[in-house]
Amino acid sequence: MVKHKKLAQWIDEMAAMVTPDSTHICDGSQKEYDDMIRITVKEGLATELNKQKLPNCYLFRSDPSDVARVENRTYIASKTKEQAGPTNNWIDPDELKKTMKGLYKGCMKGRTMYVIPFSMGPVGSPISKIGVEITDSPYVVANMHIMTRVGTKVLEVLGETGEFIPCMHSVGKPLEKGETDGGKWPCAPLDKKYISHFPEERTIWSYGSGYGGNALLGKKCLALRIATVMARDEGWLAEHMLILGITNPKGEKKYIAGAFPSACGKTNLAMLIPTVPGWKVETVGDDIAWMKFGKDGRLYAINPEAGFFGVAPGTSMQSNPNAMKAMNRNTIFTNVALTGDKDVWWEGIGYDAPGKVIDWNGNEWEQGKSDKPAAHPNARFTAPAKQCPAVDPAWEDPAGVPISAFLFGGRRPSTVPLVHQSFSWNHGVFLGSIVGSEVTAAALDVKAGTVRRDPFAMLPFCGYHMGDYFKHWINIGSKTSSDKLPKIFYVNWFRKTADGKWLWPGYGENSRVLKWVFERCNGEGKAVETEIGFMPTVDAIDRTGLSDVSEQDMKELLTVDRKGWLAEIDLIKQHYANFGDHLPSELKAELEALEKRLK
Ligand code: OXD
Ligand code: MN
């Protein structure tokens, strides 16, 4: 029984539209999770994996058309197009609702409508927000169990009048009488998929996709797109950032948050095992940070999620042992390859495929015999955060953790040095606003290999005009004294030589850069003032025990490529031109100052 009148009304209204065969209010129990898995196994949508190697783990294969976020079918339906800004797709909200109501009509026929009360952030924390997702996908229910806090305990906090964000979802595949999915992942064709946000109403409507960020509505839709709007209105930050704790050999600890575009190694950085002796990194979150000012004037962050929805390919015992250990039980795998003994395999797992495997399309696959990968490049694991061996003791602290530094970065083969620090808060906001990255596979509809500007790594996730979002960041800087604000750094692990070789080994070695960041936050760490910001001197990055980066490489990683930056200025001008008079004057001034320094 739902005691919350508005919620009960909304459930009735949605049920009348989608006409499911039955309704189930999720209680969040283990039995419920097990039931979801049982249903999907029975339907032929999930395969149980090797019980000895991967207890309570299951493999799902999605439809080949439904493998990633669909940015060109994602809409910010604010009242006006201008409010959504130049980086978002916009449709008039009334028109969009009309179209979607047409699609939703009867779309849950033959299915169960699940109602999932969920909390983003620890249940009852003042920073947390409650959402309720309606879905017809047991796969979504199971994933939401891992990624969020779900069930009766959330309804209890909501009480009879609490605020919740309604999140409507359907895979868009009604069933005729007697019809079943018959092992086929249900979804709608691409031109019928809609991932829609109504920022004024703080409502989400998603139709036609069962995959990841399109369907697990607590993640990108609520915790970023809708949350950015709430954060703007309420004076806080909702960001596409990892959060890590770093402790020096003396036992002093700081927390760092970092924004990197999708598939730039946020999960690896969040779970990094430092190679610098005596240092320790612990994980608070790998994808999203919500930050509010504490009474002491510092920014405190929580990870609103409870699990990791990480990219599997490239994850190995070498690149990220903590992730590998987090996903060795109670995990859902999607679109990875299946071995003969029901283990999982993917490209970059660190060893060859053991004989013939079944690829993500369900076909036999042998290493070296196919030019297609066995696992989809955006194949995922959904694993509970608490299973990560490096999870931070404060990861569920309702008060959050105090942030000392922000990192921005992306995949930039040239121009951008290994690390530089902003001169000021506004200069740091400028650095965030110019983030760019080579594109990979996290979104379906952008061309891999090209560099796209992805300000604050929020291009697909900001729920309002990006120029106003920049201004919000500028405003945050004036809410407290500058010594209390996090210091801002731009990092680039992805520099290459002219002949295409990596200059920096990355992974655990990134701890050497984090060490310098830590020192800078303490007013230490050697640095020189350059045209683009403070840069470490070549000897300021600790290279003890690091043999494969020469003094010459280090110099290349830490010089200002003046020619490259002057070319970058022109690109930034083009990028900024998109924001018209919404571009804050402070950022225009930062750009002009940079140009002057370089010339
Ligand atoms: C993600 C993404 O899935 O950023 O986290 O695409
Ligand atoms: Mn992400």
Coordinates of C-alpha atoms and ligand atoms in Angstrom, one line a residue:
M1 CA 0.0 0.0 0.0
V2 CA 1.4 3.4 -1.0
K3 CA 0.5 6.0 1.7
H4 CA 1.8 9.0 -0.2
K5 CA -1.3 10.4 -1.9
K6 CA 0.5 12.2 -4.8
L7 CA 2.6 9.1 -5.4
A8 CA -0.4 6.8 -5.4
Q9 CA -2.1 9.1 -7.8
W10 CA 0.8 9.2 -10.2
I11 CA 1.1 5.4 -10.1
D12 CA -2.6 5.1 -11.0
E13 CA -2.3 7.7 -13.7
M14 CA 0.7 6.0 -15.3
A15 CA -1.0 2.5 -15.0
A16 CA -4.1 3.8 -16.8
M17 CA -1.9 5.0 -19.6
V18 CA 0.4 2.0 -20.0
T19 CA -2.2 -0.7 -19.0
P20 CA 0.1 -3.4 -17.5
D21 CA -1.1 -6.9 -16.6
S22 CA -0.1 -6.3 -13.0
T23 CA 1.7 -3.9 -10.7
H24 CA 4.5 -4.6 -8.2
I25 CA 5.7 -2.1 -5.6
C26 CA 9.3 -2.9 -5.0
D27 CA 10.4 -3.6 -1.4
G28 CA 14.1 -3.8 -2.1
S29 CA 14.5 -7.2 -0.6
Q30 CA 17.0 -9.9 -1.7
K31 CA 14.0 -12.1 -2.6
E32 CA 12.8 -9.4 -5.0
Y33 CA 16.3 -9.2 -6.6
D34 CA 16.4 -13.0 -6.9
D35 CA 12.9 -13.0 -8.4
M36 CA 13.9 -10.5 -11.1
I37 CA 16.9 -12.6 -12.0
R38 CA 14.7 -15.8 -12.0
I39 CA 12.2 -14.1 -14.4
T40 CA 14.9 -13.0 -16.8
V41 CA 16.7 -16.4 -16.8
K42 CA 13.4 -18.1 -17.5
E43 CA 12.7 -15.7 -20.4
G44 CA 16.2 -16.5 -21.8
L45 CA 17.4 -13.0 -21.3
A46 CA 20.0 -13.8 -18.7
T47 CA 22.5 -16.6 -18.2
E48 CA 23.8 -17.7 -14.9
L49 CA 27.6 -17.6 -14.7
N50 CA 30.0 -20.1 -13.2
K51 CA 28.9 -20.4 -9.6
Q52 CA 32.4 -21.2 -8.3
K53 CA 34.2 -18.4 -10.1
L54 CA 31.5 -15.8 -10.2
P55 CA 28.8 -16.6 -7.5
N56 CA 25.5 -14.9 -8.1
C57 CA 26.6 -13.3 -11.3
Y58 CA 24.5 -13.1 -14.5
L59 CA 25.1 -12.2 -18.1
F60 CA 22.7 -10.3 -20.3
R61 CA 22.9 -9.6 -24.0
S62 CA 21.1 -6.6 -25.2
D63 CA 19.7 -6.0 -28.7
P64 CA 22.5 -4.9 -31.0
S65 CA 20.6 -1.6 -31.5
D66 CA 20.4 -0.9 -27.7
V67 CA 24.0 -0.8 -26.4
A68 CA 24.7 2.7 -25.2
R69 CA 23.2 6.1 -24.4
V70 CA 21.4 7.7 -27.3
E71 CA 22.4 11.4 -27.1
N72 CA 20.4 12.4 -30.3
R73 CA 17.3 10.9 -28.7
T74 CA 17.8 12.6 -25.4
Y75 CA 15.8 15.7 -24.8
I76 CA 15.7 18.6 -22.3
A77 CA 12.1 19.8 -22.7
S78 CA 12.2 23.0 -20.8
K79 CA 9.6 25.7 -21.5
T80 CA 11.7 27.4 -24.1
K81 CA 14.5 26.2 -26.4
E82 CA 16.8 28.9 -25.0
Q83 CA 16.5 27.5 -21.5
A84 CA 17.8 24.2 -22.8
G85 CA 20.6 25.9 -24.6
P86 CA 22.7 25.0 -27.6
T87 CA 24.1 21.7 -26.3
N88 CA 20.8 20.0 -25.7
N89 CA 18.1 18.6 -27.9
W90 CA 14.8 20.4 -27.3
I91 CA 11.2 19.7 -28.1
D92 CA 8.3 21.8 -26.7
P93 CA 7.2 20.0 -23.6
D94 CA 3.5 19.8 -24.5
E95 CA 4.3 18.5 -27.9
L96 CA 6.8 15.9 -26.5
K97 CA 4.3 14.7 -23.9
K98 CA 1.7 14.3 -26.6
T99 CA 4.0 12.2 -28.7
M100 CA 5.2 10.1 -25.8
K101 CA 1.7 9.6 -24.4
G102 CA 0.9 8.1 -27.8
L103 CA 3.8 5.7 -27.4
Y104 CA 3.2 4.9 -23.8
K105 CA -0.5 4.1 -24.5
G106 CA -0.9 0.4 -23.7
C107 CA 2.9 -0.2 -23.9
M108 CA 3.0 -2.4 -20.8
K109 CA 0.4 -4.8 -22.1
G110 CA 1.4 -8.3 -21.2
R111 CA 4.0 -7.1 -18.7
T112 CA 4.3 -6.2 -15.0
M113 CA 4.7 -2.6 -14.1
Y114 CA 7.3 -2.3 -11.4
V115 CA 7.4 0.7 -9.1
I116 CA 10.8 1.4 -7.6
P117 CA 11.1 3.9 -4.8
F118 CA 14.8 4.8 -4.7
S119 CA 17.2 7.1 -2.9
M120 CA 20.1 8.8 -4.6
G121 CA 22.5 9.1 -1.7
P122 CA 22.2 7.4 1.7
V123 CA 18.6 7.0 2.8
G124 CA 17.6 9.9 4.9
S125 CA 20.7 12.1 4.2
P126 CA 20.0 15.8 3.9
I127 CA 21.9 15.8 0.6
S128 CA 20.0 12.8 -0.8
K129 CA 17.0 12.9 -3.2
I130 CA 14.2 10.4 -3.6
G131 CA 13.0 9.2 -7.0
V132 CA 10.4 6.7 -8.0
E133 CA 11.0 4.8 -11.2
I134 CA 8.2 3.0 -13.0
T135 CA 9.5 0.4 -15.4
D136 CA 8.4 -2.8 -17.2
S137 CA 11.9 -4.2 -17.2
P138 CA 13.0 -6.7 -14.5
Y139 CA 16.6 -6.1 -15.8
V140 CA 16.2 -2.4 -14.8
V141 CA 14.8 -3.4 -11.4
A142 CA 17.8 -5.6 -10.7
N143 CA 20.3 -3.0 -11.8
M144 CA 18.5 -0.3 -9.7
H145 CA 18.8 -2.6 -6.7
I146 CA 22.6 -2.4 -7.2
M147 CA 23.0 1.1 -8.3
T148 CA 20.7 2.9 -5.8
R149 CA 19.1 2.3 -2.5
V150 CA 15.7 0.8 -3.2
G151 CA 12.4 -0.2 -1.5
T152 CA 10.3 0.1 1.6
K153 CA 12.9 2.0 3.6
V154 CA 12.7 4.8 0.9
L155 CA 8.9 4.9 1.1
E156 CA 9.2 5.3 4.9
V157 CA 11.5 8.4 4.5
L158 CA 9.1 9.8 1.9
G159 CA 6.2 9.5 4.3
E160 CA 2.9 10.9 3.2
T161 CA 4.0 14.2 1.8
G162 CA 7.7 14.0 0.9
E163 CA 9.1 15.1 -2.4
F164 CA 10.0 12.7 -5.1
I165 CA 11.1 12.8 -8.7
P166 CA 8.8 10.8 -11.0
C167 CA 10.8 8.7 -13.4
M168 CA 8.7 6.9 -16.0
H169 CA 10.3 4.1 -18.1
S170 CA 9.2 1.5 -20.6
V171 CA 11.2 -0.7 -22.9
G172 CA 8.4 0.0 -25.5
K173 CA 7.5 -3.5 -26.4
P174 CA 4.1 -4.6 -25.4
L175 CA 3.3 -8.3 -25.5
E176 CA 0.3 -9.9 -27.2
K177 CA -1.7 -12.5 -25.4
G178 CA 0.5 -15.5 -24.9
E179 CA 3.6 -13.8 -26.4
T180 CA 6.9 -13.8 -24.5
D181 CA 10.2 -12.1 -25.1
G182 CA 11.5 -15.5 -26.1
G183 CA 15.1 -14.6 -25.3
K184 CA 15.0 -11.4 -27.3
W185 CA 16.0 -8.2 -25.5
P186 CA 12.9 -6.0 -25.7
C187 CA 13.2 -2.4 -26.9
A188 CA 11.8 -0.1 -29.5
P189 CA 13.4 1.1 -32.8
L190 CA 15.8 4.0 -32.5
D191 CA 13.4 6.6 -34.0
K192 CA 10.9 5.7 -31.3
K193 CA 13.3 6.0 -28.4
Y194 CA 12.9 9.1 -26.2
I195 CA 15.0 9.9 -23.1
S196 CA 13.1 13.0 -22.0
H197 CA 13.5 15.5 -19.1
F198 CA 11.0 18.1 -18.0
P199 CA 13.2 20.3 -15.8
E200 CA 10.5 22.7 -14.6
E201 CA 8.4 19.7 -13.5
R202 CA 11.4 17.8 -12.4
T203 CA 10.1 14.7 -14.2
I204 CA 11.7 12.1 -16.4
W205 CA 10.0 10.1 -19.2
S206 CA 12.1 7.4 -21.0
Y207 CA 10.8 5.2 -23.7
G208 CA 12.2 2.5 -26.0
S209 CA 15.6 1.6 -24.5
G210 CA 16.4 -0.9 -21.8
Y211 CA 20.1 0.0 -21.6
G212 CA 22.2 1.8 -18.9
G213 CA 21.8 5.5 -18.7
N214 CA 18.7 5.4 -20.9
A215 CA 16.9 3.2 -18.5
L216 CA 18.5 3.3 -15.0
L217 CA 16.9 6.7 -14.5
G218 CA 18.5 7.5 -11.2
K219 CA 21.9 7.9 -12.8
K220 CA 22.4 10.3 -15.7
C221 CA 18.7 11.4 -15.9
L222 CA 18.1 12.2 -12.2
A223 CA 21.5 12.5 -10.6
L224 CA 22.8 14.7 -13.4
R225 CA 20.3 16.3 -15.8
I226 CA 17.5 17.0 -13.3
A227 CA 19.9 17.4 -10.4
T228 CA 21.9 20.2 -12.2
V229 CA 18.6 22.2 -12.4
M230 CA 18.0 21.6 -8.7
A231 CA 21.6 22.5 -7.9
R232 CA 21.4 25.7 -9.8
D233 CA 18.2 26.7 -8.0
E234 CA 19.4 25.6 -4.6
G235 CA 23.1 26.7 -4.7
W236 CA 24.9 23.4 -4.9
L237 CA 26.8 21.3 -7.5
A238 CA 25.7 18.1 -9.3
E239 CA 28.7 16.9 -11.3
H240 CA 29.9 14.1 -13.5
M241 CA 32.8 13.4 -11.1
L242 CA 34.6 10.6 -9.4
I243 CA 35.5 11.1 -5.7
L244 CA 38.6 9.6 -4.1
G245 CA 40.3 9.9 -0.8
I246 CA 44.1 10.0 -0.8
T247 CA 46.3 9.5 2.2
N248 CA 50.0 10.4 2.4
P249 CA 52.6 8.4 4.3
K250 CA 52.1 10.6 7.4
G251 CA 48.4 9.5 7.5
E252 CA 47.1 12.9 6.3
K253 CA 44.0 12.5 4.1
K254 CA 42.4 14.7 1.4
Y255 CA 39.5 14.1 -0.9
I256 CA 39.7 14.9 -4.6
A257 CA 36.8 15.0 -7.2
G258 CA 37.5 14.7 -10.9
A259 CA 35.4 15.3 -14.0
F260 CA 36.4 13.3 -17.1
P261 CA 34.3 12.6 -20.2
S262 CA 32.7 9.2 -20.5
A263 CA 35.2 6.3 -20.9
C264 CA 38.3 8.3 -20.0
G265 CA 39.1 6.1 -17.0
K266 CA 37.2 7.7 -14.1
T267 CA 36.5 4.2 -12.6
N268 CA 40.2 3.3 -12.9
L269 CA 41.3 6.6 -11.3
A270 CA 38.8 6.3 -8.5
M271 CA 40.1 2.8 -7.7
L272 CA 43.8 3.5 -8.4
I273 CA 46.5 1.6 -6.5
P274 CA 49.3 4.1 -6.0
T275 CA 52.8 3.2 -7.2
V276 CA 54.3 5.9 -5.0
P277 CA 55.4 4.1 -1.9
G278 CA 53.4 4.8 1.3
W279 CA 50.4 6.5 -0.4
K280 CA 46.9 5.1 -0.4
V281 CA 43.8 5.9 -2.5
E282 CA 40.2 5.0 -1.5
T283 CA 37.1 5.2 -3.5
V284 CA 34.0 7.2 -2.7
G285 CA 32.4 7.2 -6.1
D286 CA 33.4 6.6 -9.8
D287 CA 30.9 8.7 -11.8
I288 CA 28.7 11.3 -10.0
A289 CA 29.3 13.8 -7.1
W290 CA 26.7 16.0 -5.4
M291 CA 28.4 18.8 -3.4
K292 CA 27.0 21.3 -0.9
F293 CA 28.7 23.8 1.4
G294 CA 29.2 22.6 4.9
K295 CA 29.0 24.9 8.0
D296 CA 32.8 25.4 7.8
G297 CA 32.4 26.9 4.3
R298 CA 34.0 24.0 2.5
L299 CA 32.4 21.9 -0.2
Y300 CA 31.3 18.4 0.9
A301 CA 30.6 15.7 -1.6
I302 CA 28.5 12.5 -1.6
N303 CA 28.3 9.8 -4.2
P304 CA 24.6 9.5 -4.9
E305 CA 25.0 6.0 -6.3
A306 CA 25.4 2.7 -4.5
G307 CA 27.1 0.7 -7.3
F308 CA 29.4 0.9 -10.3
F309 CA 28.1 0.7 -13.8
G310 CA 31.5 0.4 -15.3
V311 CA 32.9 -0.3 -18.8
A312 CA 34.2 -3.8 -18.9
P313 CA 36.6 -3.8 -21.9
G314 CA 40.1 -2.6 -20.8
T315 CA 39.4 -3.6 -17.2
S316 CA 42.0 -6.1 -15.9
M317 CA 44.0 -7.2 -12.9
Q318 CA 46.7 -4.9 -14.3
S319 CA 44.6 -1.8 -15.1
N320 CA 42.1 -2.0 -12.2
P321 CA 42.4 -4.9 -9.7
N322 CA 39.9 -3.3 -7.3
A323 CA 37.2 -3.2 -10.0
M324 CA 38.0 -6.8 -10.9
K325 CA 37.5 -7.8 -7.2
A326 CA 34.4 -5.7 -6.9
M327 CA 32.8 -7.6 -9.7
N328 CA 33.7 -11.2 -8.7
R329 CA 30.3 -11.8 -7.1
N330 CA 26.7 -10.4 -7.1
T331 CA 27.3 -8.7 -10.4
I332 CA 25.4 -8.2 -13.6
F333 CA 27.4 -8.3 -16.8
T334 CA 25.9 -6.9 -20.0
N335 CA 27.3 -7.5 -23.5
V336 CA 30.5 -9.2 -22.5
A337 CA 31.7 -12.5 -24.0
L338 CA 30.9 -15.9 -22.4
T339 CA 33.6 -18.6 -22.1
G340 CA 33.1 -22.4 -22.3
D341 CA 33.1 -22.7 -18.6
K342 CA 30.6 -19.8 -18.1
D343 CA 33.2 -17.2 -17.2
V344 CA 33.3 -13.8 -18.7
W345 CA 35.8 -12.4 -21.1
W346 CA 36.5 -9.1 -22.9
E347 CA 39.1 -7.3 -24.9
G348 CA 41.8 -6.0 -22.5
I349 CA 40.9 -8.4 -19.7
G350 CA 44.7 -9.2 -19.6
Y351 CA 44.7 -12.7 -21.1
D352 CA 43.7 -14.4 -24.4
A353 CA 40.2 -15.7 -24.8
P354 CA 40.2 -19.3 -23.6
G355 CA 39.3 -21.1 -26.8
K356 CA 36.0 -20.6 -28.5
V357 CA 33.8 -18.1 -26.7
I358 CA 30.3 -16.7 -27.3
D359 CA 30.4 -13.1 -28.3
W360 CA 28.0 -10.3 -27.2
N361 CA 25.7 -11.1 -30.1
G362 CA 25.4 -14.8 -29.0
N363 CA 27.6 -16.1 -31.8
E364 CA 30.7 -18.4 -31.6
W365 CA 33.9 -16.3 -31.7
E366 CA 37.6 -17.2 -31.8
Q367 CA 40.5 -14.9 -31.1
G368 CA 42.3 -13.8 -34.3
K369 CA 39.5 -15.2 -36.5
S370 CA 37.2 -12.2 -36.4
D371 CA 37.7 -8.5 -37.0
K372 CA 34.9 -7.7 -34.6
P373 CA 35.3 -7.6 -30.8
A374 CA 33.9 -10.4 -28.7
A375 CA 32.6 -8.0 -26.1
H376 CA 30.8 -4.8 -27.1
P377 CA 33.2 -1.8 -26.5
N378 CA 30.6 -0.4 -24.2
A379 CA 29.9 -3.7 -22.4
R380 CA 29.3 -3.1 -18.7
F381 CA 29.4 -4.6 -15.2
T382 CA 27.0 -3.5 -12.5
A383 CA 28.6 -4.2 -9.1
P384 CA 27.8 -3.1 -5.6
A385 CA 30.2 -0.3 -4.4
K386 CA 30.6 -2.0 -1.0
Q387 CA 32.3 -4.9 -2.7
C388 CA 35.2 -2.7 -3.9
P389 CA 38.2 -3.6 -1.7
A390 CA 39.3 0.1 -1.7
V391 CA 35.9 1.6 -0.8
D392 CA 36.4 4.6 1.4
P393 CA 35.3 4.2 5.1
A394 CA 33.3 7.4 4.6
W395 CA 31.7 6.5 1.3
E396 CA 28.2 6.5 2.8
D397 CA 28.7 9.3 5.3
P398 CA 25.5 11.3 5.0
A399 CA 27.5 14.5 5.6
G400 CA 29.7 13.8 2.6
V401 CA 33.5 14.3 2.4
P402 CA 35.3 17.6 2.2
I403 CA 36.8 18.3 -1.2
S404 CA 40.3 19.8 -1.5
A405 CA 40.8 19.6 -5.2
F406 CA 39.0 19.3 -8.5
L407 CA 40.6 17.6 -11.5
F408 CA 39.5 18.2 -15.1
G409 CA 40.7 16.2 -18.0
G410 CA 40.1 14.2 -21.2
R411 CA 41.9 12.3 -23.8
R412 CA 44.2 14.9 -25.5
P413 CA 47.0 13.3 -27.5
S414 CA 48.6 16.7 -28.0
T415 CA 48.8 20.3 -26.6
V416 CA 47.6 19.8 -23.0
P417 CA 50.4 19.0 -20.5
L418 CA 50.4 16.2 -17.9
V419 CA 49.1 18.6 -15.3
H420 CA 48.6 22.3 -14.6
Q421 CA 46.9 24.2 -11.9
S422 CA 44.6 27.2 -12.3
F423 CA 45.7 30.6 -11.1
S424 CA 42.3 31.2 -9.5
W425 CA 38.7 29.9 -9.1
N426 CA 37.5 31.7 -12.3
H427 CA 40.6 30.4 -14.2
G428 CA 39.7 26.9 -13.0
V429 CA 36.1 27.4 -14.2
F430 CA 37.6 28.4 -17.5
L431 CA 39.7 25.1 -17.6
G432 CA 36.5 23.1 -16.8
S433 CA 34.6 25.0 -19.6
I434 CA 37.2 24.0 -22.3
V435 CA 37.5 20.3 -21.5
G436 CA 37.7 18.3 -24.6
S437 CA 38.3 14.6 -25.4
E438 CA 38.8 12.1 -28.1
V439 CA 35.5 10.3 -28.4
T440 CA 35.1 6.6 -27.5
A441 CA 32.2 4.2 -27.4
A442 CA 30.0 5.3 -24.4
A443 CA 27.5 7.0 -26.6
L444 CA 26.1 5.5 -29.7
D445 CA 25.8 8.5 -32.0
V446 CA 29.1 10.3 -31.9
K447 CA 32.0 9.4 -34.2
A448 CA 34.9 7.7 -32.4
G449 CA 38.3 9.2 -32.8
T450 CA 37.4 12.9 -33.1
V451 CA 37.9 15.4 -30.3
R452 CA 34.8 16.9 -29.0
R453 CA 34.5 19.8 -26.5
D454 CA 32.9 18.4 -23.4
P455 CA 32.8 21.2 -20.8
F456 CA 33.1 19.9 -17.3
A457 CA 32.5 16.4 -18.9
M458 CA 28.8 17.5 -18.7
L459 CA 28.0 18.0 -22.4
P460 CA 25.4 15.2 -22.5
F461 CA 24.4 15.7 -18.8
C462 CA 23.6 19.3 -18.2
G463 CA 19.9 19.9 -17.8
Y464 CA 19.9 23.6 -18.8
H465 CA 21.8 26.2 -20.8
M466 CA 25.5 25.4 -20.6
G467 CA 26.4 29.1 -20.5
D468 CA 24.2 29.5 -17.4
Y469 CA 25.8 26.4 -15.9
F470 CA 29.3 28.1 -16.3
K471 CA 27.9 31.1 -14.5
H472 CA 26.6 28.9 -11.7
W473 CA 30.2 27.6 -11.3
I474 CA 31.5 31.2 -11.2
N475 CA 28.8 32.1 -8.6
I476 CA 29.8 29.1 -6.4
G477 CA 33.2 30.6 -6.2
S478 CA 31.9 33.7 -4.5
K479 CA 29.9 31.8 -1.8
T480 CA 32.9 31.2 0.4
S481 CA 36.4 32.5 1.0
S482 CA 39.0 31.4 -1.6
D483 CA 41.1 29.4 0.8
K484 CA 38.1 27.2 1.5
L485 CA 37.4 26.5 -2.2
P486 CA 38.9 23.4 -3.8
K487 CA 42.1 24.1 -5.9
I488 CA 41.5 23.3 -9.6
F489 CA 43.8 21.2 -11.8
Y490 CA 43.7 20.1 -15.5
V491 CA 45.3 16.7 -16.1
N492 CA 46.0 14.8 -19.2
W493 CA 47.2 11.1 -19.0
F494 CA 46.8 10.7 -22.7
R495 CA 49.6 12.7 -24.3
K496 CA 51.3 11.0 -27.2
T497 CA 54.6 11.6 -29.1
A498 CA 54.5 12.8 -32.7
D499 CA 54.8 9.1 -33.7
G500 CA 51.8 8.1 -31.7
K501 CA 53.4 6.5 -28.6
W502 CA 52.0 7.2 -25.1
L503 CA 54.2 9.6 -23.1
W504 CA 52.8 8.7 -19.7
P505 CA 52.1 5.2 -18.4
G506 CA 48.9 6.2 -16.6
Y507 CA 46.9 3.9 -14.2
G508 CA 48.7 3.5 -10.8
E509 CA 51.4 5.9 -12.0
N510 CA 48.9 8.7 -12.0
S511 CA 49.4 8.7 -8.2
R512 CA 52.5 10.7 -8.9
V513 CA 50.4 13.5 -10.3
L514 CA 47.9 13.1 -7.4
K515 CA 50.8 13.5 -5.0
W516 CA 51.8 16.8 -6.5
V517 CA 48.1 17.9 -6.4
F518 CA 48.0 16.9 -2.7
E519 CA 51.2 18.9 -2.0
R520 CA 49.8 22.0 -3.9
C521 CA 46.7 21.8 -1.7
N522 CA 49.1 22.1 1.3
G523 CA 50.9 25.1 -0.2
E524 CA 53.8 22.8 -1.1
G525 CA 54.9 21.2 -4.3
K526 CA 57.3 23.0 -6.6
A527 CA 55.7 24.9 -9.5
V528 CA 56.4 27.5 -12.1
E529 CA 54.0 30.1 -13.3
T530 CA 53.5 29.7 -17.0
E531 CA 51.1 31.3 -19.6
I532 CA 48.5 28.5 -19.0
G533 CA 48.7 28.1 -15.2
F534 CA 51.1 26.7 -12.5
M535 CA 53.0 23.7 -13.8
P536 CA 55.2 21.4 -11.8
T537 CA 58.9 21.6 -12.4
V538 CA 60.2 18.5 -14.0
D539 CA 61.6 17.3 -10.6
A540 CA 58.4 18.1 -8.8
I541 CA 56.7 14.9 -10.0
D542 CA 58.1 12.0 -7.9
R543 CA 59.6 9.5 -10.4
T544 CA 61.1 7.2 -7.8
G545 CA 60.9 3.7 -9.2
L546 CA 59.5 4.8 -12.5
S547 CA 61.9 3.7 -15.2
D548 CA 59.9 4.1 -18.4
V549 CA 59.5 7.9 -18.4
S550 CA 62.8 9.7 -19.3
E551 CA 63.8 13.2 -18.3
Q552 CA 63.2 14.1 -22.0
D553 CA 59.6 12.7 -21.9
M554 CA 59.0 14.5 -18.7
K555 CA 60.1 17.8 -20.2
E556 CA 57.7 17.2 -23.1
L557 CA 54.9 16.4 -20.8
L558 CA 55.5 19.6 -18.8
T559 CA 56.2 22.3 -21.4
V560 CA 53.7 24.8 -22.7
D561 CA 53.1 24.0 -26.4
R562 CA 52.6 27.6 -27.3
K563 CA 51.8 26.9 -31.0
G564 CA 49.3 24.2 -29.9
W565 CA 47.7 26.5 -27.4
L566 CA 47.4 29.4 -29.9
A567 CA 45.6 27.0 -32.2
E568 CA 43.5 25.9 -29.2
I569 CA 42.5 29.5 -28.6
D570 CA 40.8 29.6 -32.0
L571 CA 39.0 26.4 -31.2
I572 CA 37.9 27.8 -27.8
K573 CA 36.6 30.9 -29.5
Q574 CA 34.5 28.7 -31.8
H575 CA 33.3 26.7 -28.8
Y576 CA 32.4 29.8 -26.8
A577 CA 30.5 31.3 -29.7
N578 CA 27.9 28.7 -29.2
F579 CA 26.8 30.2 -25.9
G580 CA 26.1 33.7 -27.2
D581 CA 25.3 36.2 -24.4
H582 CA 24.9 33.4 -21.9
L583 CA 28.7 33.1 -21.8
P584 CA 29.8 34.7 -18.5
S585 CA 32.0 37.8 -19.0
E586 CA 34.4 36.2 -16.5
L587 CA 35.2 33.4 -18.9
K588 CA 35.6 35.8 -21.8
A589 CA 38.1 37.7 -19.7
E590 CA 40.0 34.5 -18.9
L591 CA 40.2 33.6 -22.6
E592 CA 41.4 37.1 -23.5
A593 CA 44.0 37.0 -20.7
L594 CA 45.3 33.6 -21.8
E595 CA 45.6 34.8 -25.4
K596 CA 47.5 37.9 -24.2
R597 CA 49.9 35.8 -22.1
L598 CA 50.6 33.4 -25.0
K599 CA 51.2 36.2 -27.5
Ligands
OXD1 C1 28.5 6.5 -18.1 C2 28.8 7.5 -19.1 O1 27.9 5.5 -18.4 O2 29.3 8.6 -18.7 O3 28.9 6.7 -16.9 O4 28.5 7.4 -20.3
MN2 MN 29.7 8.7 -16.6

